[in-house]
Every structure is written in C-alpha cells, then in structure tokens.
Amino acid sequence: MRRLCAGLCALLLTIACSEPPQKEIDVAQGAIDAARSAGADEYATAEFNAAVDALKAAHDAVAQRDYRLALSHAIDANERAKAAARQAADGKALARSQAEGAVAATATALQQLRAALKAAETARVPASEVAEARATGTRIERDLQKARALLKSERYLDAGEVVARSTADINEEIRVLNELAATKPARRRR
C-alpha cells in the first residue's frame, strides 16, 4: 500500500511538472507589478530586484524545459514581490518622514540666514561681501519650493535629495556673515 501511495505521488509530481508553470509565473508577474505600483522599485529595491531576478530565472528554466525549477523560481518571485510590497510601505513612510524633516530644517536654516543677512546690513557690511550669501539664499528658496512640490507628488526620495546639502551651505554662509559683521563695527548715529 505504501508503495502504491508513493508511486501515485511520484506520478502526480511528474504529471504536474510536465508542463510549464504558467499560472504561477503569471501570478508572480502580477505580484511584481503590484509591488512596483506600491513603490517597491524605489523603497524596497533589494527585495524587488530579487523578485524580478527570480521571475527571470523561472522564464529561463521554462526555456530549458526544467519545469520543477521554473515552478520553484516562480513561487520564490511571488513571495519576494509580496515582501517587497510590504517593505515599500515602510520605506515610503520613512522616506516621507525624513524628507519632511529635511525640508523643515532647511526652512529654519533659511530663516537664520535671513537674520544673519539683516545683521550684516545693520553692521554695514558692504553689499559685495554679502552677495554670495544672498545668492545662496535665493537658490535655497528655489530648492525649497521644488522640494515641497516633490513632497506633494509623493516623490520623497527626490525631495530629500533636493535639500540634502542646503542646510550645510546655509550654515557656512551664516558663519561667513557672522565673521564679516564682527569685523565691521556699526557706526553710531549722532
């Protein structure tokens, strides 16, 4: 009886693997498409790429008529794509938080730059010496507008990149302005 059961199982496995696992490949492709729509290609890149590679391996195995291996790769692709979609949600939330924080920090630093420019004017620092700081402020204002637009369109990684160096640039300009203001004593009015 055991031999008969083992024989039937082997026969079923052989029959099941005598045709390409097209259904499983299609399911895996659907899962990859869903993961891409969820942003996995940006926010869960490693797992998403592993799913795509597993699906490619499934297609390669079908081409070599190794349907068992193709089935295994298709199942793996499906599981990895689903995991990538879950990771994408977490990655997207983290990227949003980081981008919003970077934009807020840049906006605060820009206000500090404006205050430093005002202090330099009060100290009568020549306009030619603060021109670079003004230009930096103008550039940062444009970058902030662009980053805010990217946030609205949910392109969080791009928004973070736009303002990534802004705070450091502003802090350097503030340092220079403070030095200039300290070396130019304000004139007293009579």
PDB file of C-alpha atoms in Angstrom:
ATOM      1  CA  MET A   1       0.000   0.000   0.000  1.00  0.00           C
ATOM      2  CA  ARG A   2       2.841   2.361   0.837  1.00  0.00           C
ATOM      3  CA  ARG A   3       4.478   1.651  -2.486  1.00  0.00           C
ATOM      4  CA  LEU A   4       1.232   2.395  -4.275  1.00  0.00           C
ATOM      5  CA  CYS A   5       0.875   5.766  -2.469  1.00  0.00           C
ATOM      6  CA  ALA A   6       4.499   6.646  -3.166  1.00  0.00           C
ATOM      7  CA  GLY A   7       4.062   5.679  -6.807  1.00  0.00           C
ATOM      8  CA  LEU A   8       0.922   7.780  -7.144  1.00  0.00           C
ATOM      9  CA  CYS A   9       2.661  10.777  -5.557  1.00  0.00           C
ATOM     10  CA  ALA A  10       5.602  10.404  -7.932  1.00  0.00           C
ATOM     11  CA  LEU A  11       3.232  10.081 -10.887  1.00  0.00           C
ATOM     12  CA  LEU A  12       1.297  13.189  -9.854  1.00  0.00           C
ATOM     13  CA  LEU A  13       4.517  15.143  -9.370  1.00  0.00           C
ATOM     14  CA  THR A  14       5.751  14.053 -12.778  1.00  0.00           C
ATOM     15  CA  ILE A  15       2.450  14.981 -14.425  1.00  0.00           C
ATOM     16  CA  ALA A  16       2.334  18.306 -12.589  1.00  0.00           C
ATOM     17  CA  CYS A  17       5.830  19.169 -13.775  1.00  0.00           C
ATOM     18  CA  SER A  18       5.348  18.045 -17.385  1.00  0.00           C
ATOM     19  CA  GLU A  19       4.050  21.476 -18.412  1.00  0.00           C
ATOM     20  CA  PRO A  20       5.395  24.962 -17.778  1.00  0.00           C
ATOM     21  CA  PRO A  21       4.015  26.501 -14.581  1.00  0.00           C
ATOM     22  CA  GLN A  22       2.412  29.368 -16.500  1.00  0.00           C
ATOM     23  CA  LYS A  23      -0.202  30.069 -13.853  1.00  0.00           C
ATOM     24  CA  GLU A  24       2.439  30.517 -11.153  1.00  0.00           C
ATOM     25  CA  ILE A  25       4.571  32.652 -13.476  1.00  0.00           C
ATOM     26  CA  ASP A  26       1.573  34.865 -14.220  1.00  0.00           C
ATOM     27  CA  VAL A  27       0.789  35.176 -10.506  1.00  0.00           C
ATOM     28  CA  ALA A  28       4.416  36.126  -9.817  1.00  0.00           C
ATOM     29  CA  GLN A  29       4.323  38.719 -12.611  1.00  0.00           C
ATOM     30  CA  GLY A  30       1.151  40.178 -11.113  1.00  0.00           C
ATOM     31  CA  ALA A  31       2.766  40.370  -7.691  1.00  0.00           C
ATOM     32  CA  ILE A  32       5.804  42.122  -9.179  1.00  0.00           C
ATOM     33  CA  ASP A  33       3.554  44.616 -10.977  1.00  0.00           C
ATOM     34  CA  ALA A  34       1.665  45.273  -7.732  1.00  0.00           C
ATOM     35  CA  ALA A  35       4.937  45.741  -5.843  1.00  0.00           C
ATOM     36  CA  ARG A  36       6.150  48.199  -8.478  1.00  0.00           C
ATOM     37  CA  SER A  37       2.888  50.144  -8.120  1.00  0.00           C
ATOM     38  CA  ALA A  38       3.447  50.245  -4.356  1.00  0.00           C
ATOM     39  CA  GLY A  39       6.872  51.811  -4.936  1.00  0.00           C
ATOM     40  CA  ALA A  40       8.964  48.745  -4.165  1.00  0.00           C
ATOM     41  CA  ASP A  41      11.364  49.543  -7.001  1.00  0.00           C
ATOM     42  CA  GLU A  42      12.302  52.735  -5.082  1.00  0.00           C
ATOM     43  CA  TYR A  43      11.680  51.918  -1.435  1.00  0.00           C
ATOM     44  CA  ALA A  44      12.499  48.167  -1.257  1.00  0.00           C
ATOM     45  CA  THR A  45      14.978  47.900  -4.087  1.00  0.00           C
ATOM     46  CA  ALA A  46      16.888  44.810  -2.977  1.00  0.00           C
ATOM     47  CA  GLU A  47      13.830  42.628  -2.390  1.00  0.00           C
ATOM     48  CA  PHE A  48      12.114  43.917  -5.533  1.00  0.00           C
ATOM     49  CA  ASN A  49      15.182  43.184  -7.684  1.00  0.00           C
ATOM     50  CA  ALA A  50      15.390  39.701  -6.151  1.00  0.00           C
ATOM     51  CA  ALA A  51      11.765  39.082  -7.181  1.00  0.00           C
ATOM     52  CA  VAL A  52      12.448  40.268 -10.725  1.00  0.00           C
ATOM     53  CA  ASP A  53      15.559  38.076 -10.902  1.00  0.00           C
ATOM     54  CA  ALA A  54      13.620  35.043  -9.615  1.00  0.00           C
ATOM     55  CA  LEU A  55      10.946  35.575 -12.283  1.00  0.00           C
ATOM     56  CA  LYS A  56      13.638  35.823 -14.954  1.00  0.00           C
ATOM     57  CA  ALA A  57      15.139  32.584 -13.618  1.00  0.00           C
ATOM     58  CA  ALA A  58      11.686  30.974 -13.902  1.00  0.00           C
ATOM     59  CA  HIS A  59      11.455  32.014 -17.548  1.00  0.00           C
ATOM     60  CA  ASP A  60      14.988  30.729 -18.169  1.00  0.00           C
ATOM     61  CA  ALA A  61      14.091  27.390 -16.558  1.00  0.00           C
ATOM     62  CA  VAL A  62      10.991  27.120 -18.785  1.00  0.00           C
ATOM     63  CA  ALA A  63      13.186  27.743 -21.824  1.00  0.00           C
ATOM     64  CA  GLN A  64      15.394  24.852 -20.660  1.00  0.00           C
ATOM     65  CA  ARG A  65      12.295  22.704 -20.020  1.00  0.00           C
ATOM     66  CA  ASP A  66      13.108  22.373 -16.326  1.00  0.00           C
ATOM     67  CA  TYR A  67       9.562  22.924 -15.106  1.00  0.00           C
ATOM     68  CA  ARG A  68      10.210  21.982 -11.496  1.00  0.00           C
ATOM     69  CA  LEU A  69      12.909  24.615 -11.241  1.00  0.00           C
ATOM     70  CA  ALA A  70      10.659  27.087 -13.062  1.00  0.00           C
ATOM     71  CA  LEU A  71       7.884  26.432 -10.564  1.00  0.00           C
ATOM     72  CA  SER A  72      10.273  26.924  -7.674  1.00  0.00           C
ATOM     73  CA  HIS A  73      11.541  30.237  -9.078  1.00  0.00           C
ATOM     74  CA  ALA A  74       8.009  31.464  -9.834  1.00  0.00           C
ATOM     75  CA  ILE A  75       6.904  30.763  -6.269  1.00  0.00           C
ATOM     76  CA  ASP A  76      10.033  32.484  -4.960  1.00  0.00           C
ATOM     77  CA  ALA A  77       9.381  35.509  -7.198  1.00  0.00           C
ATOM     78  CA  ASN A  78       5.816  35.761  -5.925  1.00  0.00           C
ATOM     79  CA  GLU A  79       6.878  35.616  -2.266  1.00  0.00           C
ATOM     80  CA  ARG A  80       9.680  38.134  -2.761  1.00  0.00           C
ATOM     81  CA  ALA A  81       7.394  40.524  -4.635  1.00  0.00           C
ATOM     82  CA  LYS A  82       4.858  40.424  -1.817  1.00  0.00           C
ATOM     83  CA  ALA A  83       7.619  41.036   0.731  1.00  0.00           C
ATOM     84  CA  ALA A  84       8.904  43.936  -1.373  1.00  0.00           C
ATOM     85  CA  ALA A  85       5.436  45.494  -1.425  1.00  0.00           C
ATOM     86  CA  ARG A  86       5.243  45.286   2.378  1.00  0.00           C
ATOM     87  CA  GLN A  87       8.737  46.754   2.746  1.00  0.00           C
ATOM     88  CA  ALA A  88       7.884  49.525   0.289  1.00  0.00           C
ATOM     89  CA  ALA A  89       5.107  50.801   2.525  1.00  0.00           C
ATOM     90  CA  ASP A  90       7.512  51.065   5.464  1.00  0.00           C
ATOM     91  CA  GLY A  91      10.275  52.536   3.293  1.00  0.00           C
ATOM     92  CA  LYS A  92       7.949  55.106   1.797  1.00  0.00           C
ATOM     93  CA  ALA A  93       6.753  56.225   5.240  1.00  0.00           C
ATOM     94  CA  LEU A  94      10.342  56.549   6.437  1.00  0.00           C
ATOM     95  CA  ALA A  95      11.395  58.468   3.311  1.00  0.00           C
ATOM     96  CA  ARG A  96       8.437  60.814   3.738  1.00  0.00           C
ATOM     97  CA  SER A  97       9.326  61.495   7.349  1.00  0.00           C
ATOM     98  CA  GLN A  98      12.978  62.116   6.508  1.00  0.00           C
ATOM     99  CA  ALA A  99      12.155  64.371   3.552  1.00  0.00           C
ATOM    100  CA  GLU A 100       9.661  66.414   5.570  1.00  0.00           C
ATOM    101  CA  GLY A 101      12.256  66.766   8.330  1.00  0.00           C
ATOM    102  CA  ALA A 102      14.921  67.875   5.852  1.00  0.00           C
ATOM    103  CA  VAL A 103      12.588  70.449   4.299  1.00  0.00           C
ATOM    104  CA  ALA A 104      11.643  71.810   7.724  1.00  0.00           C
ATOM    105  CA  ALA A 105      15.298  72.004   8.806  1.00  0.00           C
ATOM    106  CA  THR A 106      16.210  73.795   5.586  1.00  0.00           C
ATOM    107  CA  ALA A 107      13.361  76.285   6.024  1.00  0.00           C
ATOM    108  CA  THR A 108      14.531  77.019   9.575  1.00  0.00           C
ATOM    109  CA  ALA A 109      18.131  77.425   8.433  1.00  0.00           C
ATOM    110  CA  LEU A 110      16.982  79.770   5.658  1.00  0.00           C
ATOM    111  CA  GLN A 111      15.266  81.974   8.259  1.00  0.00           C
ATOM    112  CA  GLN A 112      18.531  82.039  10.204  1.00  0.00           C
ATOM    113  CA  LEU A 113      20.380  83.062   7.027  1.00  0.00           C
ATOM    114  CA  ARG A 114      17.932  85.922   6.508  1.00  0.00           C
ATOM    115  CA  ALA A 115      18.528  87.063  10.099  1.00  0.00           C
ATOM    116  CA  ALA A 116      22.294  86.898   9.547  1.00  0.00           C
ATOM    117  CA  LEU A 117      21.916  88.961   6.350  1.00  0.00           C
ATOM    118  CA  LYS A 118      19.913  91.541   8.283  1.00  0.00           C
ATOM    119  CA  ALA A 119      22.600  91.639  10.983  1.00  0.00           C
ATOM    120  CA  ALA A 120      25.251  92.132   8.295  1.00  0.00           C
ATOM    121  CA  GLU A 121      23.261  95.050   6.873  1.00  0.00           C
ATOM    122  CA  THR A 122      22.983  96.552  10.360  1.00  0.00           C
ATOM    123  CA  ALA A 123      26.757  96.178  10.745  1.00  0.00           C
ATOM    124  CA  ARG A 124      27.119  97.935   7.356  1.00  0.00           C
ATOM    125  CA  VAL A 125      28.940  95.066   5.671  1.00  0.00           C
ATOM    126  CA  PRO A 126      29.375  96.083   2.008  1.00  0.00           C
ATOM    127  CA  ALA A 127      26.818  94.527  -0.365  1.00  0.00           C
ATOM    128  CA  SER A 128      29.576  92.988  -2.461  1.00  0.00           C
ATOM    129  CA  GLU A 129      30.691  90.940   0.534  1.00  0.00           C
ATOM    130  CA  VAL A 130      27.219  89.517   1.216  1.00  0.00           C
ATOM    131  CA  ALA A 131      26.285  88.916  -2.430  1.00  0.00           C
ATOM    132  CA  GLU A 132      27.214  85.238  -2.287  1.00  0.00           C
ATOM    133  CA  ALA A 133      25.096  84.684   0.814  1.00  0.00           C
ATOM    134  CA  ARG A 134      22.131  86.377  -0.898  1.00  0.00           C
ATOM    135  CA  ALA A 135      22.622  84.181  -3.966  1.00  0.00           C
ATOM    136  CA  THR A 136      22.735  81.092  -1.751  1.00  0.00           C
ATOM    137  CA  GLY A 137      19.514  82.211  -0.056  1.00  0.00           C
ATOM    138  CA  THR A 138      17.796  82.668  -3.424  1.00  0.00           C
ATOM    139  CA  ARG A 139      18.964  79.250  -4.608  1.00  0.00           C
ATOM    140  CA  ILE A 140      17.802  77.590  -1.407  1.00  0.00           C
ATOM    141  CA  GLU A 141      14.377  79.255  -1.692  1.00  0.00           C
ATOM    142  CA  ARG A 142      14.010  77.733  -5.171  1.00  0.00           C
ATOM    143  CA  ASP A 143      15.190  74.355  -3.867  1.00  0.00           C
ATOM    144  CA  LEU A 144      12.639  74.515  -1.050  1.00  0.00           C
ATOM    145  CA  GLN A 145       9.831  75.263  -3.493  1.00  0.00           C
ATOM    146  CA  LYS A 146      10.919  72.352  -5.667  1.00  0.00           C
ATOM    147  CA  ALA A 147      11.221  70.019  -2.653  1.00  0.00           C
ATOM    148  CA  ARG A 148       7.755  70.981  -1.405  1.00  0.00           C
ATOM    149  CA  ALA A 149       6.303  70.254  -4.852  1.00  0.00           C
ATOM    150  CA  LEU A 150       8.039  66.869  -4.839  1.00  0.00           C
ATOM    151  CA  LEU A 151       6.583  66.137  -1.397  1.00  0.00           C
ATOM    152  CA  LYS A 152       3.102  66.887  -2.703  1.00  0.00           C
ATOM    153  CA  SER A 153       3.633  64.483  -5.599  1.00  0.00           C
ATOM    154  CA  GLU A 154       4.897  61.830  -3.131  1.00  0.00           C
ATOM    155  CA  ARG A 155       8.417  61.767  -4.576  1.00  0.00           C
ATOM    156  CA  TYR A 156      10.005  61.697  -1.145  1.00  0.00           C
ATOM    157  CA  LEU A 157      13.471  60.468  -2.094  1.00  0.00           C
ATOM    158  CA  ASP A 158      13.797  63.193  -4.731  1.00  0.00           C
ATOM    159  CA  ALA A 159      12.586  65.847  -2.281  1.00  0.00           C
ATOM    160  CA  GLY A 160      15.187  64.794   0.259  1.00  0.00           C
ATOM    161  CA  GLU A 161      17.937  64.917  -2.350  1.00  0.00           C
ATOM    162  CA  VAL A 162      16.998  68.453  -3.415  1.00  0.00           C
ATOM    163  CA  VAL A 163      17.595  69.873   0.071  1.00  0.00           C
ATOM    164  CA  ALA A 164      20.279  67.438   1.209  1.00  0.00           C
ATOM    165  CA  ARG A 165      23.180  69.910   1.141  1.00  0.00           C
ATOM    166  CA  SER A 166      21.147  73.058   1.704  1.00  0.00           C
ATOM    167  CA  THR A 167      21.480  73.251   5.482  1.00  0.00           C
ATOM    168  CA  ALA A 168      25.253  72.809   5.313  1.00  0.00           C
ATOM    169  CA  ASP A 169      25.502  75.525   2.638  1.00  0.00           C
ATOM    170  CA  ILE A 170      23.368  77.883   4.713  1.00  0.00           C
ATOM    171  CA  ASN A 171      25.369  77.251   7.880  1.00  0.00           C
ATOM    172  CA  GLU A 172      28.581  78.077   6.029  1.00  0.00           C
ATOM    173  CA  GLU A 173      27.108  81.343   4.728  1.00  0.00           C
ATOM    174  CA  ILE A 174      25.889  82.256   8.227  1.00  0.00           C
ATOM    175  CA  ARG A 175      29.382  81.619   9.604  1.00  0.00           C
ATOM    176  CA  VAL A 176      30.913  83.908   6.962  1.00  0.00           C
ATOM    177  CA  LEU A 177      28.307  86.611   7.560  1.00  0.00           C
ATOM    178  CA  ASN A 178      28.877  86.491  11.317  1.00  0.00           C
ATOM    179  CA  GLU A 179      32.615  86.898  10.789  1.00  0.00           C
ATOM    180  CA  LEU A 180      32.052  89.827   8.426  1.00  0.00           C
ATOM    181  CA  ALA A 181      29.629  91.510  10.841  1.00  0.00           C
ATOM    182  CA  ALA A 182      32.086  91.075  13.712  1.00  0.00           C
ATOM    183  CA  THR A 183      34.896  92.773  11.783  1.00  0.00           C
ATOM    184  CA  LYS A 184      32.754  95.759  10.677  1.00  0.00           C
ATOM    185  CA  PRO A 185      31.696  97.730  13.732  1.00  0.00           C
ATOM    186  CA  ALA A 186      28.396  99.546  13.264  1.00  0.00           C
ATOM    187  CA  ARG A 187      28.604 103.329  13.041  1.00  0.00           C
ATOM    188  CA  ARG A 188      26.851 105.293  15.679  1.00  0.00           C
ATOM    189  CA  ARG A 189      24.349 107.910  14.672  1.00  0.00           C
ATOM    190  CA  ARG A 190      24.816 111.360  16.079  1.00  0.00           C
TER     191      ARG A 190
END
